Amino acid sequence: MNVRNYCKLEIMSLPENVSFARACVGAFASQLGCTLEEIDEIKLVVSEAVSNSIIHAYENRGTELITIVVSLLDGRTLEIIVEDYGKGIEDVARVLQPSYSSEPSRMGLGFSFMKSFMDELEVISRPGEGTSVQMRRSFVSKDNEAYA
């Protein structure tokens, strides 16, 4: 697929940067003429992926780097990649199970939301090296709806 437009964002692993990442990716995705509901879904999956990096990969150390790459591909496909360079995931299949959480105080719904709102989800991780969450969603033009 050809890249029609592209944006790369690097943020520190601070909780206050989650809303910034959401806003940036939401604004970028609005080029597709998405509905407000679709933009909210995109913002939610970005929020979940970035929060996972902060909480799990970096254990709330706010001095680390998270990279977010968002691309508009041929047609009307949005690709979002969220990468961290943290501790990685030992068993990716396990963390992708609904309601799985490594911490009992958490609900473990982040990847479930990502699967629900995106057409494709791939998680690539190497223990000790980091994790890449790659998501794609295609959008179809809709008539008579509110657009962002």
JSON list of C-alpha atoms in Angstrom, two decimals, residues 2-147:
[
{"chain": "A", "resi": 2, "resn": "ASN", "atom": "CA", "xyz": [1.16, 3.50, -0.78]},
{"chain": "A", "resi": 3, "resn": "VAL", "atom": "CA", "xyz": [1.42, 6.11, 1.96]},
{"chain": "A", "resi": 4, "resn": "ARG", "atom": "CA", "xyz": [-0.67, 9.22, 1.13]},
{"chain": "A", "resi": 5, "resn": "ASN", "atom": "CA", "xyz": [0.25, 11.13, 4.29]},
{"chain": "A", "resi": 6, "resn": "TYR", "atom": "CA", "xyz": [2.31, 10.41, 7.37]},
{"chain": "A", "resi": 7, "resn": "CYS", "atom": "CA", "xyz": [3.02, 11.80, 10.83]},
{"chain": "A", "resi": 8, "resn": "LYS", "atom": "CA", "xyz": [5.52, 10.71, 13.47]},
{"chain": "A", "resi": 9, "resn": "LEU", "atom": "CA", "xyz": [5.16, 11.79, 17.07]},
{"chain": "A", "resi": 10, "resn": "GLU", "atom": "CA", "xyz": [7.61, 11.10, 19.89]},
{"chain": "A", "resi": 11, "resn": "ILE", "atom": "CA", "xyz": [6.48, 11.71, 23.45]},
{"chain": "A", "resi": 12, "resn": "MET", "atom": "CA", "xyz": [7.86, 11.10, 26.90]},
{"chain": "A", "resi": 13, "resn": "SER", "atom": "CA", "xyz": [6.10, 8.39, 28.87]},
{"chain": "A", "resi": 14, "resn": "LEU", "atom": "CA", "xyz": [4.18, 10.86, 31.03]},
{"chain": "A", "resi": 15, "resn": "PRO", "atom": "CA", "xyz": [0.45, 10.30, 31.75]},
{"chain": "A", "resi": 16, "resn": "GLU", "atom": "CA", "xyz": [-0.31, 13.89, 30.71]},
{"chain": "A", "resi": 17, "resn": "ASN", "atom": "CA", "xyz": [0.93, 13.08, 27.19]},
{"chain": "A", "resi": 18, "resn": "VAL", "atom": "CA", "xyz": [-1.85, 10.51, 26.64]},
{"chain": "A", "resi": 19, "resn": "SER", "atom": "CA", "xyz": [-4.41, 13.23, 25.85]},
{"chain": "A", "resi": 20, "resn": "PHE", "atom": "CA", "xyz": [-1.91, 14.99, 23.58]},
{"chain": "A", "resi": 21, "resn": "ALA", "atom": "CA", "xyz": [-1.32, 11.78, 21.59]},
{"chain": "A", "resi": 22, "resn": "ARG", "atom": "CA", "xyz": [-5.10, 11.23, 21.35]},
{"chain": "A", "resi": 23, "resn": "ALA", "atom": "CA", "xyz": [-5.68, 14.75, 20.05]},
{"chain": "A", "resi": 24, "resn": "CYS", "atom": "CA", "xyz": [-2.87, 14.57, 17.49]},
{"chain": "A", "resi": 25, "resn": "VAL", "atom": "CA", "xyz": [-3.93, 11.25, 16.02]},
{"chain": "A", "resi": 26, "resn": "GLY", "atom": "CA", "xyz": [-7.60, 12.26, 16.06]},
{"chain": "A", "resi": 27, "resn": "ALA", "atom": "CA", "xyz": [-6.81, 15.46, 14.16]},
{"chain": "A", "resi": 28, "resn": "PHE", "atom": "CA", "xyz": [-4.70, 13.55, 11.65]},
{"chain": "A", "resi": 29, "resn": "ALA", "atom": "CA", "xyz": [-7.46, 10.94, 11.11]},
{"chain": "A", "resi": 30, "resn": "SER", "atom": "CA", "xyz": [-10.02, 13.68, 10.45]},
{"chain": "A", "resi": 31, "resn": "GLN", "atom": "CA", "xyz": [-8.50, 14.03, 6.95]},
{"chain": "A", "resi": 32, "resn": "LEU", "atom": "CA", "xyz": [-10.48, 10.92, 6.07]},
{"chain": "A", "resi": 33, "resn": "GLY", "atom": "CA", "xyz": [-13.81, 12.62, 6.71]},
{"chain": "A", "resi": 34, "resn": "CYS", "atom": "CA", "xyz": [-14.57, 10.27, 9.60]},
{"chain": "A", "resi": 35, "resn": "THR", "atom": "CA", "xyz": [-17.63, 10.71, 11.75]},
{"chain": "A", "resi": 36, "resn": "LEU", "atom": "CA", "xyz": [-17.20, 12.14, 15.24]},
{"chain": "A", "resi": 37, "resn": "GLU", "atom": "CA", "xyz": [-17.93, 8.67, 16.64]},
{"chain": "A", "resi": 38, "resn": "GLU", "atom": "CA", "xyz": [-15.16, 7.14, 14.51]},
{"chain": "A", "resi": 39, "resn": "ILE", "atom": "CA", "xyz": [-12.71, 9.83, 15.63]},
{"chain": "A", "resi": 40, "resn": "ASP", "atom": "CA", "xyz": [-13.61, 9.06, 19.26]},
{"chain": "A", "resi": 41, "resn": "GLU", "atom": "CA", "xyz": [-12.91, 5.36, 18.64]},
{"chain": "A", "resi": 42, "resn": "ILE", "atom": "CA", "xyz": [-9.52, 6.18, 17.11]},
{"chain": "A", "resi": 43, "resn": "LYS", "atom": "CA", "xyz": [-8.68, 8.41, 20.06]},
{"chain": "A", "resi": 44, "resn": "LEU", "atom": "CA", "xyz": [-9.68, 5.64, 22.47]},
{"chain": "A", "resi": 45, "resn": "VAL", "atom": "CA", "xyz": [-7.39, 3.01, 20.90]},
{"chain": "A", "resi": 46, "resn": "VAL", "atom": "CA", "xyz": [-4.48, 5.46, 20.89]},
{"chain": "A", "resi": 47, "resn": "SER", "atom": "CA", "xyz": [-5.15, 6.26, 24.52]},
{"chain": "A", "resi": 48, "resn": "GLU", "atom": "CA", "xyz": [-5.17, 2.56, 25.44]},
{"chain": "A", "resi": 49, "resn": "ALA", "atom": "CA", "xyz": [-1.97, 1.76, 23.52]},
{"chain": "A", "resi": 50, "resn": "VAL", "atom": "CA", "xyz": [-0.04, 4.74, 24.92]},
{"chain": "A", "resi": 51, "resn": "SER", "atom": "CA", "xyz": [-1.32, 4.06, 28.44]},
{"chain": "A", "resi": 52, "resn": "ASN", "atom": "CA", "xyz": [-0.16, 0.43, 28.15]},
{"chain": "A", "resi": 53, "resn": "SER", "atom": "CA", "xyz": [3.33, 1.66, 27.28]},
{"chain": "A", "resi": 54, "resn": "ILE", "atom": "CA", "xyz": [3.41, 4.05, 30.22]},
{"chain": "A", "resi": 55, "resn": "ILE", "atom": "CA", "xyz": [1.98, 1.65, 32.80]},
{"chain": "A", "resi": 56, "resn": "HIS", "atom": "CA", "xyz": [3.27, -1.75, 31.73]},
{"chain": "A", "resi": 57, "resn": "ALA", "atom": "CA", "xyz": [6.36, -1.24, 29.55]},
{"chain": "A", "resi": 58, "resn": "TYR", "atom": "CA", "xyz": [7.86, 1.58, 31.57]},
{"chain": "A", "resi": 59, "resn": "GLU", "atom": "CA", "xyz": [6.19, 0.99, 34.95]},
{"chain": "A", "resi": 60, "resn": "ASN", "atom": "CA", "xyz": [5.21, 4.68, 35.15]},
{"chain": "A", "resi": 61, "resn": "ARG", "atom": "CA", "xyz": [8.74, 5.99, 34.64]},
{"chain": "A", "resi": 62, "resn": "GLY", "atom": "CA", "xyz": [8.07, 9.29, 32.90]},
{"chain": "A", "resi": 63, "resn": "THR", "atom": "CA", "xyz": [11.54, 9.60, 31.38]},
{"chain": "A", "resi": 64, "resn": "GLU", "atom": "CA", "xyz": [11.15, 7.07, 28.56]},
{"chain": "A", "resi": 65, "resn": "LEU", "atom": "CA", "xyz": [10.21, 7.44, 24.88]},
{"chain": "A", "resi": 66, "resn": "ILE", "atom": "CA", "xyz": [7.02, 6.39, 23.08]},
{"chain": "A", "resi": 67, "resn": "THR", "atom": "CA", "xyz": [6.84, 6.69, 19.29]},
{"chain": "A", "resi": 68, "resn": "ILE", "atom": "CA", "xyz": [3.53, 7.02, 17.46]},
{"chain": "A", "resi": 69, "resn": "VAL", "atom": "CA", "xyz": [3.42, 6.77, 13.68]},
{"chain": "A", "resi": 70, "resn": "VAL", "atom": "CA", "xyz": [0.14, 7.39, 11.90]},
{"chain": "A", "resi": 71, "resn": "SER", "atom": "CA", "xyz": [-0.27, 6.97, 8.14]},
{"chain": "A", "resi": 72, "resn": "LEU", "atom": "CA", "xyz": [-3.02, 7.41, 5.58]},
{"chain": "A", "resi": 73, "resn": "LEU", "atom": "CA", "xyz": [-2.72, 4.56, 3.12]},
{"chain": "A", "resi": 74, "resn": "ASP", "atom": "CA", "xyz": [-4.25, 3.96, -0.32]},
{"chain": "A", "resi": 75, "resn": "GLY", "atom": "CA", "xyz": [-7.97, 4.29, -0.34]},
{"chain": "A", "resi": 76, "resn": "ARG", "atom": "CA", "xyz": [-9.27, 5.27, 3.07]},
{"chain": "A", "resi": 77, "resn": "THR", "atom": "CA", "xyz": [-7.11, 3.24, 5.45]},
{"chain": "A", "resi": 78, "resn": "LEU", "atom": "CA", "xyz": [-5.58, 4.61, 8.63]},
{"chain": "A", "resi": 79, "resn": "GLU", "atom": "CA", "xyz": [-2.55, 2.86, 10.12]},
{"chain": "A", "resi": 80, "resn": "ILE", "atom": "CA", "xyz": [-1.42, 3.60, 13.68]},
{"chain": "A", "resi": 81, "resn": "ILE", "atom": "CA", "xyz": [1.76, 2.20, 15.21]},
{"chain": "A", "resi": 82, "resn": "VAL", "atom": "CA", "xyz": [2.57, 2.79, 18.88]},
{"chain": "A", "resi": 83, "resn": "GLU", "atom": "CA", "xyz": [6.06, 1.66, 19.92]},
{"chain": "A", "resi": 84, "resn": "ASP", "atom": "CA", "xyz": [7.86, 1.58, 23.21]},
{"chain": "A", "resi": 85, "resn": "TYR", "atom": "CA", "xyz": [11.32, 0.39, 24.14]},
{"chain": "A", "resi": 86, "resn": "GLY", "atom": "CA", "xyz": [10.39, -1.00, 27.54]},
{"chain": "A", "resi": 87, "resn": "LYS", "atom": "CA", "xyz": [10.37, -4.42, 29.12]},
{"chain": "A", "resi": 88, "resn": "GLY", "atom": "CA", "xyz": [8.37, -6.15, 26.38]},
{"chain": "A", "resi": 89, "resn": "ILE", "atom": "CA", "xyz": [5.73, -8.85, 26.65]},
{"chain": "A", "resi": 90, "resn": "GLU", "atom": "CA", "xyz": [6.64, -12.48, 27.37]},
{"chain": "A", "resi": 91, "resn": "ASP", "atom": "CA", "xyz": [3.39, -14.03, 26.10]},
{"chain": "A", "resi": 92, "resn": "VAL", "atom": "CA", "xyz": [1.58, -11.82, 23.56]},
{"chain": "A", "resi": 93, "resn": "ALA", "atom": "CA", "xyz": [-1.24, -14.34, 22.99]},
{"chain": "A", "resi": 94, "resn": "ARG", "atom": "CA", "xyz": [-2.02, -14.28, 26.71]},
{"chain": "A", "resi": 95, "resn": "VAL", "atom": "CA", "xyz": [-2.25, -10.48, 27.00]},
{"chain": "A", "resi": 96, "resn": "LEU", "atom": "CA", "xyz": [-4.58, -10.37, 23.99]},
{"chain": "A", "resi": 97, "resn": "GLN", "atom": "CA", "xyz": [-7.15, -12.48, 25.86]},
{"chain": "A", "resi": 98, "resn": "PRO", "atom": "CA", "xyz": [-10.24, -10.50, 26.95]},
{"chain": "A", "resi": 99, "resn": "SER", "atom": "CA", "xyz": [-10.01, -9.10, 30.49]},
{"chain": "A", "resi": 100, "resn": "TYR", "atom": "CA", "xyz": [-6.39, -10.19, 30.97]},
{"chain": "A", "resi": 101, "resn": "SER", "atom": "CA", "xyz": [-4.40, -7.83, 33.18]},
{"chain": "A", "resi": 102, "resn": "SER", "atom": "CA", "xyz": [-1.01, -8.23, 34.80]},
{"chain": "A", "resi": 103, "resn": "GLU", "atom": "CA", "xyz": [-2.31, -6.10, 37.67]},
{"chain": "A", "resi": 104, "resn": "PRO", "atom": "CA", "xyz": [-5.42, -7.16, 39.63]},
{"chain": "A", "resi": 105, "resn": "SER", "atom": "CA", "xyz": [-6.49, -3.52, 40.08]},
{"chain": "A", "resi": 106, "resn": "ARG", "atom": "CA", "xyz": [-6.85, -3.07, 36.30]},
{"chain": "A", "resi": 107, "resn": "MET", "atom": "CA", "xyz": [-9.68, -4.28, 34.07]},
{"chain": "A", "resi": 108, "resn": "GLY", "atom": "CA", "xyz": [-7.57, -5.51, 31.13]},
{"chain": "A", "resi": 109, "resn": "LEU", "atom": "CA", "xyz": [-9.84, -4.11, 28.41]},
{"chain": "A", "resi": 110, "resn": "GLY", "atom": "CA", "xyz": [-7.29, -2.12, 26.39]},
{"chain": "A", "resi": 111, "resn": "PHE", "atom": "CA", "xyz": [-6.52, -4.74, 23.75]},
{"chain": "A", "resi": 112, "resn": "SER", "atom": "CA", "xyz": [-10.21, -5.72, 23.64]},
{"chain": "A", "resi": 113, "resn": "PHE", "atom": "CA", "xyz": [-11.08, -2.13, 22.71]},
{"chain": "A", "resi": 114, "resn": "MET", "atom": "CA", "xyz": [-8.32, -2.08, 20.09]},
{"chain": "A", "resi": 115, "resn": "LYS", "atom": "CA", "xyz": [-9.62, -5.32, 18.54]},
{"chain": "A", "resi": 116, "resn": "SER", "atom": "CA", "xyz": [-13.19, -4.04, 18.62]},
{"chain": "A", "resi": 117, "resn": "PHE", "atom": "CA", "xyz": [-12.59, -0.66, 16.99]},
{"chain": "A", "resi": 118, "resn": "MET", "atom": "CA", "xyz": [-9.86, -1.55, 14.49]},
{"chain": "A", "resi": 119, "resn": "ASP", "atom": "CA", "xyz": [-9.95, -3.87, 11.47]},
{"chain": "A", "resi": 120, "resn": "GLU", "atom": "CA", "xyz": [-6.48, -5.24, 12.17]},
{"chain": "A", "resi": 121, "resn": "LEU", "atom": "CA", "xyz": [-4.38, -5.47, 15.32]},
{"chain": "A", "resi": 122, "resn": "GLU", "atom": "CA", "xyz": [-0.88, -6.91, 15.54]},
{"chain": "A", "resi": 123, "resn": "VAL", "atom": "CA", "xyz": [1.31, -6.86, 18.63]},
{"chain": "A", "resi": 124, "resn": "ILE", "atom": "CA", "xyz": [5.02, -7.53, 18.15]},
{"chain": "A", "resi": 125, "resn": "SER", "atom": "CA", "xyz": [7.11, -7.73, 21.28]},
{"chain": "A", "resi": 126, "resn": "ARG", "atom": "CA", "xyz": [10.52, -8.84, 22.43]},
{"chain": "A", "resi": 127, "resn": "PRO", "atom": "CA", "xyz": [11.20, -9.15, 26.15]},
{"chain": "A", "resi": 128, "resn": "GLY", "atom": "CA", "xyz": [13.76, -6.57, 27.20]},
{"chain": "A", "resi": 129, "resn": "GLU", "atom": "CA", "xyz": [13.47, -4.66, 23.90]},
{"chain": "A", "resi": 130, "resn": "GLY", "atom": "CA", "xyz": [9.95, -3.29, 23.69]},
{"chain": "A", "resi": 131, "resn": "THR", "atom": "CA", "xyz": [6.59, -3.61, 21.99]},
{"chain": "A", "resi": 132, "resn": "SER", "atom": "CA", "xyz": [5.01, -2.40, 18.76]},
{"chain": "A", "resi": 133, "resn": "VAL", "atom": "CA", "xyz": [1.21, -2.21, 18.56]},
{"chain": "A", "resi": 134, "resn": "GLN", "atom": "CA", "xyz": [0.16, -1.96, 14.91]},
{"chain": "A", "resi": 135, "resn": "MET", "atom": "CA", "xyz": [-3.45, -1.16, 14.05]},
{"chain": "A", "resi": 136, "resn": "ARG", "atom": "CA", "xyz": [-5.32, -0.53, 10.80]},
{"chain": "A", "resi": 137, "resn": "ARG", "atom": "CA", "xyz": [-8.81, 0.61, 10.03]},
{"chain": "A", "resi": 138, "resn": "SER", "atom": "CA", "xyz": [-10.48, 1.32, 6.70]},
{"chain": "A", "resi": 139, "resn": "PHE", "atom": "CA", "xyz": [-13.20, 3.94, 6.46]},
{"chain": "A", "resi": 140, "resn": "VAL", "atom": "CA", "xyz": [-16.11, 4.10, 4.05]},
{"chain": "A", "resi": 141, "resn": "SER", "atom": "CA", "xyz": [-17.67, 7.43, 3.14]},
{"chain": "A", "resi": 142, "resn": "LYS", "atom": "CA", "xyz": [-21.05, 7.86, 4.82]},
{"chain": "A", "resi": 143, "resn": "ASP", "atom": "CA", "xyz": [-23.84, 10.22, 3.82]},
{"chain": "A", "resi": 144, "resn": "ASN", "atom": "CA", "xyz": [-25.87, 12.35, 6.24]},
{"chain": "A", "resi": 145, "resn": "GLU", "atom": "CA", "xyz": [-23.62, 12.02, 9.30]},
{"chain": "A", "resi": 146, "resn": "ALA", "atom": "CA", "xyz": [-21.73, 14.60, 11.32]},
{"chain": "A", "resi": 147, "resn": "TYR", "atom": "CA", "xyz": [-18.07, 14.74, 10.34]}
]
